[in-house]
mmCIF file of C-alpha atoms in Angstrom:
data_model
loop_
_atom_site.group_PDB
_atom_site.id
_atom_site.type_symbol
_atom_site.label_atom_id
_atom_site.label_comp_id
_atom_site.label_asym_id
_atom_site.label_seq_id
_atom_site.Cartn_x
_atom_site.Cartn_y
_atom_site.Cartn_z
ATOM 1 C CA MET L 1 -247.086 -121.646 -23.959
ATOM 2 C CA GLU L 2 -248.748 -118.739 -25.746
ATOM 3 C CA LYS L 3 -247.159 -115.403 -24.953
ATOM 4 C CA PRO L 4 -249.481 -112.950 -23.173
ATOM 5 C CA LYS L 5 -250.490 -109.862 -25.125
ATOM 6 C CA THR L 6 -249.890 -106.823 -22.941
ATOM 7 C CA ILE L 7 -250.528 -104.026 -25.466
ATOM 8 C CA LYS L 8 -254.279 -103.450 -25.475
ATOM 9 C CA THR L 9 -254.639 -99.665 -25.618
ATOM 10 C CA LEU L 10 -252.973 -96.758 -27.377
ATOM 11 C CA SER L 11 -251.381 -95.677 -24.115
ATOM 12 C CA ASP L 12 -249.802 -99.130 -23.728
ATOM 13 C CA LEU L 13 -248.314 -98.735 -27.193
ATOM 14 C CA VAL L 14 -246.847 -95.329 -26.349
ATOM 15 C CA HIS L 15 -245.066 -96.712 -23.292
ATOM 16 C CA SER L 16 -243.839 -99.860 -25.039
ATOM 17 C CA SER L 17 -240.513 -100.463 -26.766
ATOM 18 C CA LEU L 18 -242.124 -100.871 -30.191
ATOM 19 C CA LYS L 19 -241.533 -98.455 -33.016
ATOM 20 C CA VAL L 20 -244.654 -97.107 -34.719
ATOM 21 C CA GLY L 21 -245.428 -96.252 -38.318
ATOM 22 C CA MET L 22 -248.412 -94.766 -40.130
ATOM 23 C CA GLU L 23 -249.929 -95.423 -43.518
ATOM 24 C CA ASP L 24 -249.165 -92.409 -45.681
ATOM 25 C CA ILE L 25 -252.706 -91.412 -46.542
ATOM 26 C CA LEU L 26 -254.422 -88.035 -46.285
ATOM 27 C CA TYR L 27 -256.962 -88.758 -43.569
ATOM 28 C CA ASN L 28 -254.242 -90.053 -41.227
ATOM 29 C CA ARG L 29 -252.276 -86.823 -41.602
ATOM 30 C CA ASP L 30 -255.462 -84.801 -41.189
ATOM 31 C CA TYR L 31 -256.281 -86.680 -37.993
ATOM 32 C CA PHE L 32 -253.014 -85.687 -36.322
ATOM 33 C CA LEU L 33 -253.334 -82.086 -37.473
ATOM 34 C CA HIS L 34 -256.791 -81.677 -35.937
ATOM 35 C CA THR L 35 -256.877 -84.126 -33.040
ATOM 36 C CA LYS L 36 -256.896 -82.925 -29.453
ATOM 37 C CA ASP L 37 -256.239 -86.354 -28.001
ATOM 38 C CA PRO L 38 -253.067 -86.043 -25.870
ATOM 39 C CA VAL L 39 -252.242 -89.740 -26.242
ATOM 40 C CA SER L 40 -252.304 -89.519 -30.041
ATOM 41 C CA MET L 41 -250.075 -86.435 -30.048
ATOM 42 C CA GLU L 42 -247.662 -88.111 -27.643
ATOM 43 C CA LEU L 43 -247.619 -91.180 -29.873
ATOM 44 C CA TYR L 44 -246.702 -89.082 -32.901
ATOM 45 C CA ALA L 45 -244.011 -87.122 -31.075
ATOM 46 C CA LYS L 46 -242.363 -90.130 -29.437
ATOM 47 C CA LYS L 47 -242.901 -92.952 -31.900
ATOM 48 C CA ILE L 48 -243.806 -91.830 -35.395
ATOM 49 C CA THR L 49 -241.365 -88.974 -35.937
ATOM 50 C CA SER L 50 -237.793 -88.286 -34.899
ATOM 51 C CA LEU L 51 -236.394 -84.794 -34.638
ATOM 52 C CA PRO L 52 -233.355 -84.348 -36.878
ATOM 53 C CA THR L 53 -230.105 -83.425 -35.170
ATOM 54 C CA THR L 54 -228.619 -80.232 -36.603
ATOM 55 C CA LYS L 55 -225.984 -77.759 -35.554
ATOM 56 C CA GLU L 56 -228.698 -75.411 -34.402
ATOM 57 C CA ASN L 57 -230.119 -77.796 -31.834
ATOM 58 C CA GLU L 58 -226.825 -79.335 -30.761
ATOM 59 C CA ALA L 59 -225.522 -78.034 -27.445
ATOM 60 C CA ASP L 60 -222.259 -76.152 -27.493
ATOM 61 C CA GLU L 61 -219.634 -77.816 -25.345
ATOM 62 C CA ASP L 62 -218.336 -74.456 -24.050
ATOM 63 C CA GLU L 63 -221.813 -73.152 -23.296
ATOM 64 C CA PRO L 64 -222.905 -73.816 -19.705
ATOM 65 C CA VAL L 65 -225.999 -75.931 -19.283
ATOM 66 C CA ASP L 66 -228.705 -74.801 -16.926
ATOM 67 C CA PRO L 67 -229.156 -77.584 -14.353
ATOM 68 C CA ASN L 68 -232.712 -76.427 -13.612
ATOM 69 C CA PRO L 69 -234.338 -75.685 -16.959
ATOM 70 C CA ALA L 70 -237.735 -74.070 -16.991
ATOM 71 C CA SER L 71 -240.528 -76.587 -16.910
ATOM 72 C CA THR L 72 -242.398 -76.912 -20.166
ATOM 73 C CA ASP L 73 -245.825 -78.295 -20.888
ATOM 74 C CA PRO L 74 -245.337 -81.726 -22.519
ATOM 75 C CA ALA L 75 -248.695 -81.512 -24.278
ATOM 76 C CA LYS L 76 -247.639 -78.249 -25.940
ATOM 77 C CA SER L 77 -244.313 -79.776 -26.960
ATOM 78 C CA TYR L 78 -246.069 -82.739 -28.554
ATOM 79 C CA ARG L 79 -248.459 -80.391 -30.353
ATOM 80 C CA ASP L 80 -245.558 -78.321 -31.682
ATOM 81 C CA ILE L 81 -243.904 -81.452 -33.059
ATOM 82 C CA VAL L 82 -247.117 -82.571 -34.758
ATOM 83 C CA HIS L 83 -247.474 -79.166 -36.455
ATOM 84 C CA SER L 84 -243.780 -78.789 -37.248
ATOM 85 C CA HIS L 85 -242.911 -78.021 -40.875
ATOM 86 C CA GLU L 86 -239.974 -80.449 -40.769
ATOM 87 C CA THR L 87 -241.406 -83.499 -39.028
ATOM 88 C CA GLY L 88 -245.074 -82.643 -38.598
ATOM 89 C CA ALA L 89 -248.038 -84.467 -40.042
ATOM 90 C CA HIS L 90 -248.192 -82.119 -43.047
ATOM 91 C CA ALA L 91 -244.474 -82.305 -43.882
ATOM 92 C CA LYS L 92 -243.933 -83.437 -47.463
ATOM 93 C CA ASP L 93 -240.594 -85.077 -46.690
ATOM 94 C CA SER L 94 -241.269 -88.217 -44.651
ATOM 95 C CA ALA L 95 -237.609 -89.191 -44.245
ATOM 96 C CA ALA L 96 -237.633 -88.272 -40.558
ATOM 97 C CA SER L 97 -241.040 -89.832 -39.938
ATOM 98 C CA ASN L 98 -242.447 -93.320 -40.276
ATOM 99 C CA TRP L 99 -244.992 -92.520 -42.996
ATOM 100 C CA LEU L 100 -244.978 -95.706 -45.060
ATOM 101 C CA ASP L 101 -246.994 -97.531 -47.668
ATOM 102 C CA PRO L 102 -248.950 -100.615 -46.472
ATOM 103 C CA GLU L 103 -246.557 -103.175 -47.980
ATOM 104 C CA THR L 104 -243.454 -101.642 -46.390
ATOM 105 C CA GLY L 105 -245.116 -101.065 -43.030
ATOM 106 C CA LEU L 106 -246.486 -104.599 -42.717
ATOM 107 C CA LEU L 107 -243.157 -106.035 -43.833
ATOM 108 C CA ARG L 108 -241.531 -104.247 -40.900
ATOM 109 C CA VAL L 109 -244.257 -105.570 -38.601
ATOM 110 C CA LYS L 110 -243.385 -109.085 -39.731
ATOM 111 C CA HIS L 111 -239.622 -108.813 -39.251
ATOM 112 C CA GLU L 112 -239.189 -106.134 -36.558
ATOM 113 C CA ARG L 113 -240.631 -104.941 -33.274
ATOM 114 C CA PHE L 114 -242.879 -102.550 -35.120
ATOM 115 C CA ALA L 115 -246.500 -101.383 -34.924
ATOM 116 C CA PHE L 116 -248.195 -100.021 -38.025
ATOM 117 C CA HIS L 117 -251.434 -98.052 -38.299
ATOM 118 C CA VAL L 118 -253.138 -99.014 -41.547
ATOM 119 C CA ASP L 119 -256.594 -99.395 -43.014
ATOM 120 C CA VAL L 120 -257.737 -102.989 -42.542
ATOM 121 C CA ALA L 121 -259.155 -102.993 -46.071
ATOM 122 C CA ALA L 122 -255.575 -103.011 -47.350
ATOM 123 C CA ALA L 123 -253.898 -104.742 -44.413
ATOM 124 C CA TYR L 124 -255.922 -107.957 -44.208
ATOM 125 C CA LYS L 125 -255.171 -108.934 -47.811
ATOM 126 C CA ILE L 126 -251.426 -108.376 -47.399
ATOM 127 C CA ILE L 127 -251.372 -110.223 -44.069
ATOM 128 C CA ALA L 128 -253.230 -113.216 -45.501
ATOM 129 C CA GLU L 129 -250.787 -113.456 -48.422
ATOM 130 C CA THR L 130 -247.457 -112.819 -46.679
ATOM 131 C CA PHE L 131 -247.825 -113.790 -42.995
ATOM 132 C CA SER L 132 -247.590 -117.316 -41.653
ATOM 133 C CA GLU L 133 -250.230 -118.794 -39.349
ATOM 134 C CA GLN L 134 -248.015 -118.243 -36.319
ATOM 135 C CA ASP L 135 -247.342 -114.632 -37.347
ATOM 136 C CA ILE L 136 -251.073 -113.997 -37.693
ATOM 137 C CA CYS L 137 -251.739 -115.359 -34.202
ATOM 138 C CA ASP L 138 -249.012 -113.110 -32.774
ATOM 139 C CA LEU L 139 -250.658 -109.937 -34.093
ATOM 140 C CA THR L 140 -252.658 -107.581 -31.882
ATOM 141 C CA GLU L 141 -255.066 -104.890 -33.056
ATOM 142 C CA VAL L 142 -255.287 -101.563 -31.222
ATOM 143 C CA SER L 143 -257.749 -98.897 -32.353
ATOM 144 C CA MET L 144 -256.320 -95.398 -32.686
ATOM 145 C CA PHE L 145 -259.587 -93.600 -33.378
ATOM 146 C CA PRO L 146 -263.175 -94.828 -33.712
ATOM 147 C CA PRO L 147 -264.769 -95.183 -37.156
ATOM 148 C CA GLN L 148 -265.881 -91.829 -38.477
ATOM 149 C CA LYS L 149 -269.495 -91.291 -39.510
ATOM 150 C CA THR L 150 -270.163 -89.984 -43.002
ATOM 151 C CA VAL L 151 -273.227 -88.018 -44.062
ATOM 152 C CA MET L 152 -274.760 -86.714 -47.258
ATOM 153 C CA ILE L 153 -274.596 -82.917 -47.436
ATOM 154 C CA MET L 154 -277.293 -81.166 -49.441
ATOM 155 C CA GLN L 155 -279.184 -77.922 -49.592
ATOM 156 C CA LYS L 156 -281.735 -77.220 -46.883
ATOM 157 C CA ASN L 157 -285.277 -78.321 -47.801
ATOM 158 C CA SER L 158 -283.909 -80.047 -50.883
ATOM 159 C CA PRO L 159 -286.412 -82.349 -52.664
ATOM 160 C CA MET L 160 -283.604 -84.894 -53.121
ATOM 161 C CA ARG L 161 -283.423 -85.622 -49.400
ATOM 162 C CA LYS L 162 -286.151 -88.262 -49.405
ATOM 163 C CA VAL L 163 -284.895 -89.769 -52.658
ATOM 164 C CA ILE L 164 -281.367 -90.224 -51.300
ATOM 165 C CA SER L 165 -282.617 -91.534 -47.937
ATOM 166 C CA TYR L 166 -284.862 -94.065 -49.679
ATOM 167 C CA GLY L 167 -282.054 -95.117 -52.003
ATOM 168 C CA LEU L 168 -279.576 -95.644 -49.162
ATOM 169 C CA ARG L 169 -282.109 -97.699 -47.218
ATOM 170 C CA ARG L 170 -282.844 -99.858 -50.244
ATOM 171 C CA VAL L 171 -279.116 -100.398 -50.821
ATOM 172 C CA THR L 172 -278.784 -101.590 -47.231
ATOM 173 C CA GLU L 173 -281.934 -103.732 -47.193
ATOM 174 C CA THR L 174 -281.218 -105.546 -50.454
ATOM 175 C CA GLY L 175 -277.669 -106.485 -49.428
ATOM 176 C CA ILE L 176 -275.892 -104.415 -52.083
ATOM 177 C CA LEU L 177 -273.904 -102.579 -49.409
ATOM 178 C CA SER L 178 -272.784 -105.844 -47.802
ATOM 179 C CA TYR L 179 -271.877 -107.274 -51.200
ATOM 180 C CA HIS L 180 -269.600 -104.390 -52.137
ATOM 181 C CA PHE L 181 -268.116 -104.337 -48.644
ATOM 182 C CA ASN L 182 -267.100 -107.986 -49.043
ATOM 183 C CA VAL L 183 -265.716 -107.255 -52.516
ATOM 184 C CA TRP L 184 -263.508 -104.337 -51.488
ATOM 185 C CA HIS L 185 -262.666 -105.408 -47.919
ATOM 186 C CA SER L 186 -260.764 -108.613 -47.325
ATOM 187 C CA ARG L 187 -261.821 -110.770 -44.422
ATOM 188 C CA LYS L 188 -259.755 -110.814 -41.272
ATOM 189 C CA PRO L 189 -257.230 -113.678 -41.486
ATOM 190 C CA PRO L 190 -258.183 -116.326 -38.920
ATOM 191 C CA CYS L 191 -255.759 -117.391 -36.226
ATOM 192 C CA VAL L 192 -255.176 -121.133 -36.560
ATOM 193 C CA LYS L 193 -253.430 -122.179 -33.384
ATOM 194 C CA LYS L 194 -251.123 -125.172 -33.501
ATOM 195 C CA ILE L 195 -250.521 -127.367 -30.473
ATOM 196 C CA GLU L 196 -246.877 -127.260 -29.510
ATOM 197 C CA THR L 197 -245.182 -130.090 -27.654
ATOM 198 C CA SER L 198 -244.274 -127.655 -24.893
ATOM 199 C CA ASP L 199 -247.983 -127.025 -24.292
ATOM 200 C CA LEU L 200 -248.715 -130.698 -23.563
ATOM 201 C CA HIS L 201 -248.283 -131.208 -19.821
ATOM 202 C CA VAL L 202 -250.264 -134.246 -18.614
ATOM 203 C CA ASP L 203 -250.141 -135.135 -14.912
ATOM 204 C CA MET L 204 -252.531 -136.428 -12.251
ATOM 205 C CA ASP L 205 -253.839 -132.956 -11.515
ATOM 206 C CA THR L 206 -254.818 -132.625 -15.160
ATOM 207 C CA VAL L 207 -256.632 -135.976 -15.514
ATOM 208 C CA SER L 208 -257.932 -136.420 -11.956
ATOM 209 C CA SER L 209 -261.279 -134.806 -12.728
ATOM 210 C CA ALA L 210 -261.720 -137.031 -15.782
ATOM 211 C CA LEU L 211 -260.926 -140.139 -13.723
ATOM 212 C CA LEU L 212 -263.448 -139.150 -11.052
ATOM 213 C CA ILE L 213 -266.129 -138.680 -13.693
ATOM 214 C CA LEU L 214 -265.255 -142.065 -15.201
ATOM 215 C CA LEU L 215 -265.447 -143.843 -11.811
ATOM 216 C CA PHE L 216 -268.741 -142.148 -11.008
ATOM 217 C CA SER L 217 -270.103 -143.234 -14.391
ATOM 218 C CA TYR L 218 -269.030 -146.838 -13.734
ATOM 219 C CA ALA L 219 -270.705 -146.827 -10.313
ATOM 220 C CA PHE L 220 -273.898 -145.312 -11.702
ATOM 221 C CA THR L 221 -273.952 -147.841 -14.563
ATOM 222 C CA ILE L 222 -273.486 -150.802 -12.179
ATOM 223 C CA MET L 223 -276.272 -149.470 -9.962
ATOM 224 C CA ILE L 224 -278.648 -149.256 -12.930
ATOM 225 C CA LEU L 225 -277.620 -152.758 -14.056
ATOM 226 C CA GLY L 226 -278.308 -154.192 -10.582
ATOM 227 C CA THR L 227 -281.695 -152.471 -10.487
ATOM 228 C CA GLU L 228 -282.635 -153.947 -13.857
ATOM 229 C CA ILE L 229 -281.541 -157.443 -12.773
ATOM 230 C CA LEU L 230 -283.583 -157.255 -9.554
ATOM 231 C CA TYR L 231 -286.606 -155.937 -11.436
ATOM 232 C CA SER L 232 -286.300 -158.714 -14.026
ATOM 233 C CA LYS L 233 -286.149 -161.414 -11.307
ATOM 234 C CA TRP L 234 -289.097 -159.907 -9.444
ATOM 235 C CA GLN L 235 -291.157 -159.746 -12.626
ATOM 236 C CA TYR L 236 -290.245 -163.379 -13.487
ATOM 237 C CA ARG L 237 -291.369 -164.621 -10.043
ATOM 238 C CA LEU L 238 -294.584 -162.647 -10.312
ATOM 239 C CA ILE L 239 -295.423 -164.292 -13.637
ATOM 240 C CA ILE L 240 -294.750 -167.773 -12.215
ATOM 241 C CA ARG L 241 -297.043 -167.168 -9.222
ATOM 242 C CA LEU L 242 -299.827 -165.920 -11.448
ATOM 243 C CA ASN L 243 -299.554 -169.033 -13.588
#
């Protein structure tokens, strides 16, 4: 039987047992530095980075521990981790964080319990070349942030505004945009499901509806056959009487 996919949202991923990695690219780091989404910040603090253990943050055995520490705001703690110089999104050293290149991240997805945020333009090609059909069917996509809109910035009342607008519309209408999109973006690998022997359970409950339909079809066919025979005999007698 096919395993149910329970991770459908970013919050489900945060509360799962999977480790999470990010493609090391500028706009991903910029997103975490400027986002106000609490789920994204929690994801980074709990899954993407790991705070290094040093002598400064280790508790002294002789020092008494306060059993009732002051309550802290978790959102602020997550935000501090994201903006930390050691493990934050702008830290140059990614040893303590899961900032990976697409090949390494997807390799961990294939062999580990690992989730990897990556641009599909790079991911689909690697998945199609290195993943098996069963591995492809086991994958689940979760969107971290919606696609960002891009605009053309120009001077106010610029005479080039209409020229650029017309050019962009022509590029879209003539199919040039779709052509280059297909060239630079690989198609999503299809999931080809194979029928396993464990999935084949045939019993009376499974085939009872088919048998009922078959019996009903037989009865309906016999009824039509009888009607045709009676009509043929009636027509034959009518011809004899007329003659």
